mmCIF file of C-alpha atoms in Angstrom:
data_model
loop_
_atom_site.group_PDB
_atom_site.id
_atom_site.type_symbol
_atom_site.label_atom_id
_atom_site.label_comp_id
_atom_site.label_asym_id
_atom_site.label_seq_id
_atom_site.Cartn_x
_atom_site.Cartn_y
_atom_site.Cartn_z
ATOM 1 C CA MET L 1 -0.155 0.347 0.000
ATOM 2 C CA ASN L 2 0.830 3.983 -0.548
ATOM 3 C CA ILE L 3 1.251 6.403 1.616
ATOM 4 C CA HIS L 4 -2.920 8.009 0.594
ATOM 5 C CA GLN L 5 -3.978 4.181 0.673
ATOM 6 C CA LEU L 6 -3.012 3.686 4.655
ATOM 7 C CA LEU L 7 -4.975 7.181 5.304
ATOM 8 C CA ASP L 8 -7.523 6.557 3.605
ATOM 9 C CA GLN L 9 -8.099 2.499 5.314
ATOM 10 C CA LEU L 10 -7.121 4.469 8.325
ATOM 11 C CA SER L 11 -10.266 7.428 7.826
ATOM 12 C CA GLU L 12 -12.243 3.382 6.627
ATOM 13 C CA ASN L 13 -11.775 2.203 10.494
ATOM 14 C CA PHE L 14 -12.088 5.443 13.254
ATOM 15 C CA LYS L 15 -15.515 3.596 12.998
ATOM 16 C CA SER L 16 -14.227 1.143 14.708
ATOM 17 C CA PHE L 17 -12.196 1.747 16.651
ATOM 18 C CA PRO L 18 -13.177 0.890 20.632
ATOM 19 C CA PRO L 19 -13.311 4.419 23.233
ATOM 20 C CA SER L 20 -10.465 4.929 25.963
ATOM 21 C CA SER L 21 -11.009 2.304 28.366
ATOM 22 C CA THR L 22 -11.367 3.524 32.346
ATOM 23 C CA LYS L 23 -10.358 0.215 33.537
ATOM 24 C CA SER L 24 -6.084 0.606 34.175
ATOM 25 C CA THR L 25 -3.955 -1.448 32.602
ATOM 26 C CA MET L 26 -2.138 -1.450 36.516
ATOM 27 C CA LEU L 27 -2.914 -3.806 39.054
ATOM 28 C CA TYR L 28 -3.054 -0.622 41.758
ATOM 29 C CA ASP L 29 -3.518 3.524 41.108
ATOM 30 C CA SER L 30 0.443 4.707 41.339
ATOM 31 C CA VAL L 31 -0.711 8.485 41.045
ATOM 32 C CA LYS L 32 -3.097 7.596 44.943
ATOM 33 C CA LEU L 33 -0.181 4.936 46.343
ATOM 34 C CA GLN L 34 2.286 8.452 45.214
ATOM 35 C CA ARG L 35 0.130 11.543 47.125
ATOM 36 C CA ILE L 36 -0.232 8.932 50.364
ATOM 37 C CA LEU L 37 3.272 7.869 50.648
ATOM 38 C CA LEU L 38 3.953 11.349 50.187
ATOM 39 C CA GLY L 39 1.787 13.253 53.048
ATOM 40 C CA LYS L 40 3.178 10.405 54.581
ATOM 41 C CA GLU L 41 7.510 11.766 53.583
ATOM 42 C CA ALA L 42 7.367 13.794 57.108
ATOM 43 C CA ALA L 43 6.910 10.454 59.353
ATOM 44 C CA GLY L 44 9.502 8.745 58.091
ATOM 45 C CA VAL L 45 11.552 10.929 60.435
ATOM 46 C CA PHE L 46 9.556 12.777 61.950
ATOM 47 C CA SER L 47 7.247 10.456 64.536
ATOM 48 C CA ASP L 48 5.357 13.398 66.608
ATOM 49 C CA LYS L 49 1.756 13.512 64.026
ATOM 50 C CA GLU L 50 1.312 17.858 65.148
ATOM 51 C CA HIS L 51 5.298 17.791 64.408
ATOM 52 C CA VAL L 52 4.451 16.617 60.659
ATOM 53 C CA ASN L 53 1.550 18.283 60.065
ATOM 54 C CA LYS L 54 2.970 21.914 60.512
ATOM 55 C CA LEU L 55 5.875 20.526 57.970
ATOM 56 C CA ASP L 56 3.229 19.943 55.706
ATOM 57 C CA THR L 57 1.606 23.131 56.336
ATOM 58 C CA ILE L 58 4.694 25.299 55.724
ATOM 59 C CA SER L 59 5.477 23.137 52.846
ATOM 60 C CA GLY L 60 2.382 22.980 50.701
ATOM 61 C CA LYS L 61 3.305 26.927 50.800
ATOM 62 C CA PHE L 62 5.211 25.494 47.728
ATOM 63 C CA GLY L 63 2.384 25.024 45.602
ATOM 64 C CA SER L 64 1.054 28.758 45.728
ATOM 65 C CA LEU L 65 4.343 30.377 45.206
ATOM 66 C CA THR L 66 5.120 27.979 41.858
ATOM 67 C CA SER L 67 2.209 29.048 40.241
ATOM 68 C CA VAL L 68 3.158 33.312 41.370
ATOM 69 C CA MET L 69 6.817 32.404 40.591
ATOM 70 C CA HIS L 70 5.823 31.325 37.121
ATOM 71 C CA LYS L 71 3.139 34.178 35.470
ATOM 72 C CA ASN L 72 4.906 36.494 37.232
ATOM 73 C CA PRO L 73 8.724 36.206 39.025
ATOM 74 C CA GLU L 74 9.306 38.936 41.059
ATOM 75 C CA GLU L 75 6.265 38.530 41.661
ATOM 76 C CA GLY L 76 6.809 34.399 42.982
ATOM 77 C CA TYR L 77 10.441 36.050 44.065
ATOM 78 C CA ALA L 78 8.864 38.978 46.762
ATOM 79 C CA GLU L 79 6.700 36.039 48.082
ATOM 80 C CA TYR L 80 8.900 33.728 48.654
ATOM 81 C CA LYS L 81 11.333 36.401 50.576
ATOM 82 C CA LEU L 82 8.537 36.708 52.661
ATOM 83 C CA PHE L 83 7.480 33.317 53.228
ATOM 84 C CA GLU L 84 11.942 33.309 54.310
ATOM 85 C CA GLN L 85 11.706 35.817 56.012
ATOM 86 C CA ALA L 86 8.399 34.285 58.023
ATOM 87 C CA ASP L 87 8.496 30.719 58.681
ATOM 88 C CA LEU L 88 11.544 29.389 57.351
ATOM 89 C CA HIS L 89 14.710 30.609 59.772
ATOM 90 C CA GLN L 90 12.497 29.796 62.791
ATOM 91 C CA LEU L 91 12.880 26.097 61.815
ATOM 92 C CA GLU L 92 15.572 24.254 63.331
ATOM 93 C CA GLU L 93 17.103 21.014 62.450
ATOM 94 C CA TYR L 94 16.095 18.719 59.992
ATOM 95 C CA ASP L 95 12.890 20.224 59.927
ATOM 96 C CA TYR L 96 15.004 23.233 58.690
ATOM 97 C CA LEU L 97 16.699 20.642 56.132
ATOM 98 C CA TYR L 98 13.288 18.898 55.428
ATOM 99 C CA VAL L 99 11.418 22.949 54.306
ATOM 100 C CA LYS L 100 14.632 24.336 52.517
ATOM 101 C CA GLN L 101 15.091 21.516 50.221
ATOM 102 C CA TRP L 102 11.422 22.878 48.704
ATOM 103 C CA VAL L 103 12.867 26.392 48.933
ATOM 104 C CA LEU L 104 16.371 25.542 47.258
ATOM 105 C CA SER L 105 13.317 24.461 44.211
ATOM 106 C CA VAL L 106 11.496 27.196 44.640
ATOM 107 C CA GLU L 107 14.411 29.737 44.530
ATOM 108 C CA ALA L 108 16.382 27.455 41.762
ATOM 109 C CA LEU L 109 13.076 28.614 39.327
ATOM 110 C CA TYR L 110 13.064 31.958 39.996
ATOM 111 C CA TYR L 111 17.005 32.870 38.621
ATOM 112 C CA TYR L 112 15.452 30.299 35.761
ATOM 113 C CA LYS L 113 12.965 31.999 34.588
ATOM 114 C CA ILE L 114 15.627 35.650 34.217
ATOM 115 C CA LYS L 115 17.854 33.351 32.297
ATOM 116 C CA ASP L 116 20.299 33.247 35.332
ATOM 117 C CA PHE L 117 21.413 29.136 34.141
ATOM 118 C CA LYS L 118 23.702 29.601 35.447
ATOM 119 C CA ARG L 119 22.102 29.939 39.953
ATOM 120 C CA ALA L 120 19.337 27.752 38.494
ATOM 121 C CA PHE L 121 21.431 25.390 37.955
ATOM 122 C CA ASN L 122 23.659 25.395 41.978
ATOM 123 C CA LEU L 123 20.722 26.281 43.285
ATOM 124 C CA THR L 124 19.550 22.889 41.509
ATOM 125 C CA LEU L 125 22.738 21.214 42.913
ATOM 126 C CA GLU L 126 21.998 22.452 46.943
ATOM 127 C CA CYS L 127 17.883 20.752 46.451
ATOM 128 C CA ILE L 128 19.145 17.339 45.171
ATOM 129 C CA SER L 129 22.787 17.083 48.397
ATOM 130 C CA LEU L 130 19.447 18.062 51.046
ATOM 131 C CA CYS L 131 17.172 15.391 49.056
ATOM 132 C CA ASP L 132 19.839 13.016 49.234
ATOM 133 C CA MET L 133 20.568 13.344 52.874
ATOM 134 C CA MET L 134 16.390 13.205 53.659
ATOM 135 C CA ILE L 135 16.311 9.544 52.508
ATOM 136 C CA SER L 136 19.445 8.732 53.219
ATOM 137 C CA MET L 137 16.930 8.771 57.021
ATOM 138 C CA GLY L 138 14.188 6.886 55.281
ATOM 139 C CA MET L 139 12.085 9.426 53.197
ATOM 140 C CA THR L 140 13.329 6.809 50.335
ATOM 141 C CA THR L 141 9.532 8.503 49.119
ATOM 142 C CA LEU L 142 12.196 11.616 48.529
ATOM 143 C CA VAL L 143 13.732 10.060 45.236
ATOM 144 C CA LEU L 144 10.623 11.267 42.764
ATOM 145 C CA ARG L 145 11.364 14.405 43.596
ATOM 146 C CA LEU L 146 15.399 14.847 43.253
ATOM 147 C CA ILE L 147 14.483 12.439 40.185
ATOM 148 C CA GLU L 148 12.658 15.718 39.100
ATOM 149 C CA GLN L 149 15.325 18.317 40.127
ATOM 150 C CA ASN L 150 17.398 16.455 37.743
ATOM 151 C CA LYS L 151 14.290 16.821 34.968
ATOM 152 C CA ASN L 152 15.861 20.282 36.052
ATOM 153 C CA LEU L 153 19.027 20.480 35.215
ATOM 154 C CA ALA L 154 17.517 19.353 31.631
ATOM 155 C CA ARG L 155 15.669 22.112 31.306
ATOM 156 C CA ILE L 156 18.200 24.187 32.379
ATOM 157 C CA TYR L 157 20.794 22.625 29.680
ATOM 158 C CA LEU L 158 17.847 22.742 26.660
ATOM 159 C CA ALA L 159 17.209 26.464 27.486
ATOM 160 C CA GLY L 160 21.256 27.174 27.577
ATOM 161 C CA GLY L 161 21.158 25.352 23.899
ATOM 162 C CA ASN L 162 23.092 22.196 26.092
ATOM 163 C CA LEU L 163 21.056 20.885 23.843
ATOM 164 C CA GLN L 164 22.787 16.933 23.844
ATOM 165 C CA LYS L 165 22.714 16.926 27.098
ATOM 166 C CA SER L 166 19.603 17.682 27.751
ATOM 167 C CA TRP L 167 18.926 14.524 25.747
ATOM 168 C CA LYS L 168 20.989 13.095 27.861
ATOM 169 C CA PHE L 169 20.071 13.808 31.083
ATOM 170 C CA GLU L 170 16.667 12.483 29.599
ATOM 171 C CA PHE L 171 18.219 9.296 28.428
ATOM 172 C CA GLU L 172 20.068 8.744 31.892
ATOM 173 C CA ILE L 173 16.116 9.448 33.951
ATOM 174 C CA LEU L 174 14.549 6.896 31.718
ATOM 175 C CA ASN L 175 17.293 4.413 32.271
ATOM 176 C CA TYR L 176 16.901 4.505 35.666
ATOM 177 C CA LEU L 177 13.864 4.418 35.512
ATOM 178 C CA PHE L 178 13.395 1.905 33.621
ATOM 179 C CA ASN L 179 16.349 -0.444 35.002
ATOM 180 C CA GLY L 180 17.757 0.913 37.440
ATOM 181 C CA GLU L 181 20.755 2.434 35.786
ATOM 182 C CA GLN L 182 22.899 5.259 35.807
ATOM 183 C CA THR L 183 25.849 7.434 34.677
ATOM 184 C CA MET L 184 25.505 11.077 35.284
ATOM 185 C CA LEU L 185 22.249 11.582 37.662
ATOM 186 C CA PHE L 186 23.362 13.899 40.719
ATOM 187 C CA GLY L 187 22.593 12.215 43.661
ATOM 188 C CA MET L 188 24.297 9.493 45.660
ATOM 189 C CA THR L 189 21.100 7.409 46.647
ATOM 190 C CA ILE L 190 20.227 6.399 43.368
ATOM 191 C CA ARG L 191 23.277 4.766 43.398
ATOM 192 C CA GLU L 192 22.264 2.142 45.472
ATOM 193 C CA PRO L 193 20.872 -1.474 44.509
ATOM 194 C CA ARG L 194 17.147 -1.268 47.579
ATOM 195 C CA ILE L 195 16.498 2.969 46.828
ATOM 196 C CA TRP L 196 15.576 1.365 43.489
ATOM 197 C CA THR L 197 13.710 -1.085 44.474
ATOM 198 C CA SER L 198 12.172 -0.038 47.334
ATOM 199 C CA ILE L 199 9.918 2.546 45.373
ATOM 200 C CA GLU L 200 9.080 -0.721 42.881
ATOM 201 C CA TYR L 201 5.762 -0.143 42.313
ATOM 202 C CA ILE L 202 5.424 4.413 42.827
ATOM 203 C CA ARG L 203 8.489 4.636 39.921
ATOM 204 C CA GLU L 204 6.694 1.891 37.704
ATOM 205 C CA GLY L 205 3.599 4.558 37.243
ATOM 206 C CA TYR L 206 6.187 7.631 37.611
ATOM 207 C CA ALA L 207 7.793 6.036 34.538
ATOM 208 C CA TYR L 208 5.206 5.641 32.183
ATOM 209 C CA GLU L 209 3.485 9.176 33.121
ATOM 210 C CA TYR L 210 7.535 9.860 32.520
ATOM 211 C CA VAL L 211 7.729 8.616 28.759
ATOM 212 C CA ARG L 212 4.095 10.022 28.035
ATOM 213 C CA GLY L 213 5.389 13.267 29.061
ATOM 214 C CA LEU L 214 8.501 13.266 27.638
ATOM 215 C CA ILE L 215 6.536 12.639 23.925
ATOM 216 C CA HIS L 216 4.697 15.649 24.372
ATOM 217 C CA SER L 217 7.273 17.530 24.611
ATOM 218 C CA ILE L 218 8.863 16.725 21.633
ATOM 219 C CA VAL L 219 5.589 16.980 20.236
ATOM 220 C CA ASN L 220 5.126 19.987 20.841
ATOM 221 C CA SER L 221 8.176 21.746 20.688
ATOM 222 C CA LYS L 222 8.679 24.206 18.393
ATOM 223 C CA GLN L 223 12.276 22.872 16.986
ATOM 224 C CA ASN L 224 11.427 22.385 13.783
ATOM 225 C CA GLU L 225 11.342 18.024 12.248
ATOM 226 C CA ASN L 226 14.701 17.939 11.963
ATOM 227 C CA ASP L 227 15.940 18.640 15.817
ATOM 228 C CA LYS L 228 12.384 16.644 17.325
ATOM 229 C CA ALA L 229 14.015 13.901 15.485
ATOM 230 C CA ALA L 230 17.630 13.963 16.648
ATOM 231 C CA MET L 231 15.370 14.749 20.035
ATOM 232 C CA PHE L 232 13.639 12.272 19.739
ATOM 233 C CA TYR L 233 17.078 9.321 19.377
ATOM 234 C CA GLU L 234 18.713 10.581 21.321
ATOM 235 C CA ILE L 235 16.090 10.031 24.466
ATOM 236 C CA PHE L 236 14.610 7.040 22.619
ATOM 237 C CA ASN L 237 16.856 5.710 20.524
ATOM 238 C CA ASP L 238 19.413 3.340 22.824
ATOM 239 C CA LEU L 239 16.408 3.162 25.934
ATOM 240 C CA THR L 240 15.695 -0.633 26.282
ATOM 241 C CA PHE L 241 14.147 -2.862 29.172
ATOM 242 C CA VAL L 242 11.870 -5.735 29.953
ATOM 243 C CA VAL L 243 7.828 -5.640 28.362
ATOM 244 C CA ASN L 244 6.741 -7.967 31.781
ATOM 245 C CA THR L 245 3.661 -5.047 32.469
ATOM 246 C CA PRO L 246 1.115 -4.784 30.334
ATOM 247 C CA ASP L 247 1.873 -1.341 31.241
ATOM 248 C CA ARG L 248 5.600 -1.669 29.556
ATOM 249 C CA LYS L 249 3.845 -2.778 26.780
ATOM 250 C CA ILE L 250 1.911 -0.902 25.919
ATOM 251 C CA ILE L 251 5.203 2.004 25.958
ATOM 252 C CA ARG L 252 6.952 -0.130 24.213
ATOM 253 C CA ASP L 253 4.691 -0.251 21.316
ATOM 254 C CA TRP L 254 3.984 3.381 21.377
ATOM 255 C CA LEU L 255 8.158 4.397 21.705
ATOM 256 C CA ASN L 256 8.238 2.321 18.138
ATOM 257 C CA LEU L 257 4.772 4.115 16.254
ATOM 258 C CA PHE L 258 7.108 7.485 16.955
ATOM 259 C CA ALA L 259 10.353 6.161 16.120
ATOM 260 C CA SER L 260 8.834 5.427 12.952
ATOM 261 C CA TYR L 261 7.162 8.986 11.994
ATOM 262 C CA TYR L 262 10.809 10.575 13.044
ATOM 263 C CA ALA L 263 12.430 8.269 10.819
ATOM 264 C CA GLU L 264 9.766 9.364 8.454
ATOM 265 C CA ASP L 265 8.483 5.949 7.744
ATOM 266 C CA TYR L 266 5.017 6.670 7.190
ATOM 267 C CA LEU L 267 4.193 3.469 5.699
ATOM 268 C CA ALA L 268 4.898 2.091 8.626
ATOM 269 C CA PHE L 269 3.820 4.693 10.979
ATOM 270 C CA LEU L 270 -0.062 4.800 9.992
ATOM 271 C CA THR L 271 -0.117 0.811 9.482
ATOM 272 C CA GLU L 272 1.593 0.644 13.843
ATOM 273 C CA LEU L 273 -1.823 3.448 14.247
ATOM 274 C CA THR L 274 -3.936 1.628 13.061
ATOM 275 C CA GLU L 275 -3.220 -1.486 15.197
ATOM 276 C CA LEU L 276 -2.742 0.714 18.056
ATOM 277 C CA LEU L 277 -5.814 2.345 18.111
ATOM 278 C CA GLN L 278 -7.833 -1.132 16.807
ATOM 279 C CA ALA L 279 -6.175 -2.754 20.762
ATOM 280 C CA GLU L 280 -7.940 -0.871 23.872
ATOM 281 C CA THR L 281 -5.929 1.083 26.710
ATOM 282 C CA THR L 282 -6.993 2.676 28.991
ATOM 283 C CA LEU L 283 -7.588 6.940 29.308
ATOM 284 C CA ILE L 284 -4.546 8.081 30.525
ATOM 285 C CA TYR L 285 -2.207 7.256 26.997
ATOM 286 C CA ASP L 286 -5.501 9.504 25.036
ATOM 287 C CA ILE L 287 -2.259 12.076 25.665
ATOM 288 C CA LEU L 288 -0.368 9.623 23.342
ATOM 289 C CA LYS L 289 -3.400 9.669 20.821
ATOM 290 C CA ILE L 290 -3.633 12.573 20.271
ATOM 291 C CA LEU L 291 0.362 13.595 19.893
ATOM 292 C CA ALA L 292 0.159 10.868 16.770
ATOM 293 C CA LEU L 293 -3.062 12.295 14.613
ATOM 294 C CA ILE L 294 -0.465 15.767 15.113
ATOM 295 C CA GLN L 295 1.557 14.076 13.086
ATOM 296 C CA VAL L 296 -1.166 12.024 10.891
ATOM 297 C CA LYS L 297 -1.488 15.716 9.915
ATOM 298 C CA THR L 298 1.363 16.419 8.795
ATOM 299 C CA ILE L 299 1.648 13.002 6.898
ATOM 300 C CA ILE L 300 -2.642 13.666 4.936
ATOM 301 C CA GLU L 301 -0.259 18.272 4.556
ATOM 302 C CA LYS L 302 3.278 16.527 3.218
ATOM 303 C CA SER L 303 1.388 13.424 0.901
ATOM 304 C CA ASN L 304 -1.480 16.370 -0.731
ATOM 305 C CA TYR L 305 -3.986 13.455 0.043
ATOM 306 C CA LEU L 306 -6.912 14.410 -1.720
ATOM 307 C CA LEU L 307 -9.543 13.649 0.583
ATOM 308 C CA SER L 308 -8.599 15.355 3.529
ATOM 309 C CA GLU L 309 -11.534 17.234 5.175
ATOM 310 C CA GLU L 310 -12.990 13.008 5.754
ATOM 311 C CA LEU L 311 -10.306 11.780 7.002
ATOM 312 C CA TYR L 312 -10.395 15.157 9.307
ATOM 313 C CA SER L 313 -14.129 14.586 9.534
ATOM 314 C CA GLU L 314 -13.479 10.795 11.002
ATOM 315 C CA ILE L 315 -10.936 12.332 13.163
ATOM 316 C CA ASN L 316 -13.007 15.035 15.370
ATOM 317 C CA HIS L 317 -15.569 12.686 15.231
ATOM 318 C CA TYR L 318 -13.576 10.049 17.038
ATOM 319 C CA SER L 319 -11.246 12.488 18.314
ATOM 320 C CA GLU L 320 -15.356 14.134 20.714
ATOM 321 C CA THR L 321 -16.255 9.773 20.543
ATOM 322 C CA ALA L 322 -13.761 8.368 22.461
ATOM 323 C CA ILE L 323 -10.455 10.263 23.865
ATOM 324 C CA THR L 324 -11.999 10.647 27.677
ATOM 325 C CA ALA L 325 -8.789 12.775 28.255
ATOM 326 C CA TYR L 326 -6.190 15.418 27.731
ATOM 327 C CA ASP L 327 -9.180 17.002 26.520
ATOM 328 C CA TYR L 328 -7.144 20.608 26.462
ATOM 329 C CA LEU L 329 -5.172 18.445 24.435
ATOM 330 C CA LYS L 330 -7.787 17.741 21.342
ATOM 331 C CA PRO L 331 -7.117 20.873 19.952
ATOM 332 C CA LEU L 332 -3.711 20.507 18.512
ATOM 333 C CA ILE L 333 -4.666 18.396 16.422
ATOM 334 C CA TYR L 334 -6.328 20.489 14.131
ATOM 335 C CA LYS L 335 -4.143 23.503 15.600
ATOM 336 C CA PRO L 336 -0.955 22.089 16.232
ATOM 337 C CA GLU L 337 0.983 25.478 15.700
ATOM 338 C CA LYS L 338 -0.734 26.223 19.968
ATOM 339 C CA THR L 339 1.646 24.585 21.616
ATOM 340 C CA ALA L 340 -1.268 23.501 25.624
ATOM 341 C CA LYS L 341 -0.352 23.520 29.202
ATOM 342 C CA SER L 342 2.400 21.028 30.536
ATOM 343 C CA HIS L 343 1.264 18.541 32.950
ATOM 344 C CA GLY L 344 1.138 17.744 36.126
ATOM 345 C CA ASN L 345 4.526 16.405 38.166
ATOM 346 C CA GLN L 346 5.217 15.078 41.432
ATOM 347 C CA SER L 347 6.464 17.581 42.755
ATOM 348 C CA GLY L 348 4.677 20.607 41.208
ATOM 349 C CA ILE L 349 8.195 22.822 40.957
ATOM 350 C CA LEU L 350 9.502 21.551 37.427
ATOM 351 C CA PHE L 351 10.352 23.862 34.800
ATOM 352 C CA PRO L 352 8.456 24.176 32.766
ATOM 353 C CA GLU L 353 9.534 23.080 29.278
ATOM 354 C CA SER L 354 12.496 25.396 26.881
ATOM 355 C CA ALA L 355 12.854 25.371 22.885
#
């Protein structure tokens, strides 16, 4: 078949593609488990419940601080300084260390926003060091936060123009999440095998989320198609992992799909996409369906497909009736020049994507 015939087939098959399922392929709710464990982080070190609640209340202020910082760095920084004066320096010993690692992340975000990348990098390293200390004391769920701080380092490299280093960091993070291996990430505790195995359930769910977020970042970045292809290749090409869960199988299939697209093997891409859409998947993978349909639009335009309006109509109907999650992303299928808002994340203070 040629590209036009495969597009014809895809258009016809939309009528038979099943809708997203609300039934998870995982045997547990990793996000819910993650929230429960994160809510008990401080309890791993501080036994007094009232004490723990106090620290959680103080730490909770960082969510609103981060939101303000993203919109208005100077206003956010002013609020941060008031908080620092009123709360941070009233703390002592391990209380101070626990809250300080959140503080450093917010301060790093400010310098990232004003493009002082060296200062942002150094503050992030300090944050990682404190996370390391708290993990060694028993707060193992902070490993995900340590990983996200490495993600922030990747974004600093990206914003500073060091694309290769940024992509390498992304690969290293994925290789750690899936395999427990890494060579260049910051943080001593993640080099201990017992740490990787101690957070197996939340780490596994987080790995699936991380892949979905990375593909979203690549497809919707402001880079040209050649740079997107290079980014995908550098991050995912050498990533291998044991396919021993249903979700790992799903992730591997979708990675193969996008690899075909970025290799400009559109025949393979359209064939594989049809096969993937024929399988019922849980709604958390709707994001990958939407991103793949954005690529279909590009193929339609490149191949001068004559029945484009009919195919767009089928895509539109499928999007409205079968895709139930990520409603805010659906317009991207038709207006891909707009950039969708970034996903939520475990810590709430990841740096924004940068082209």
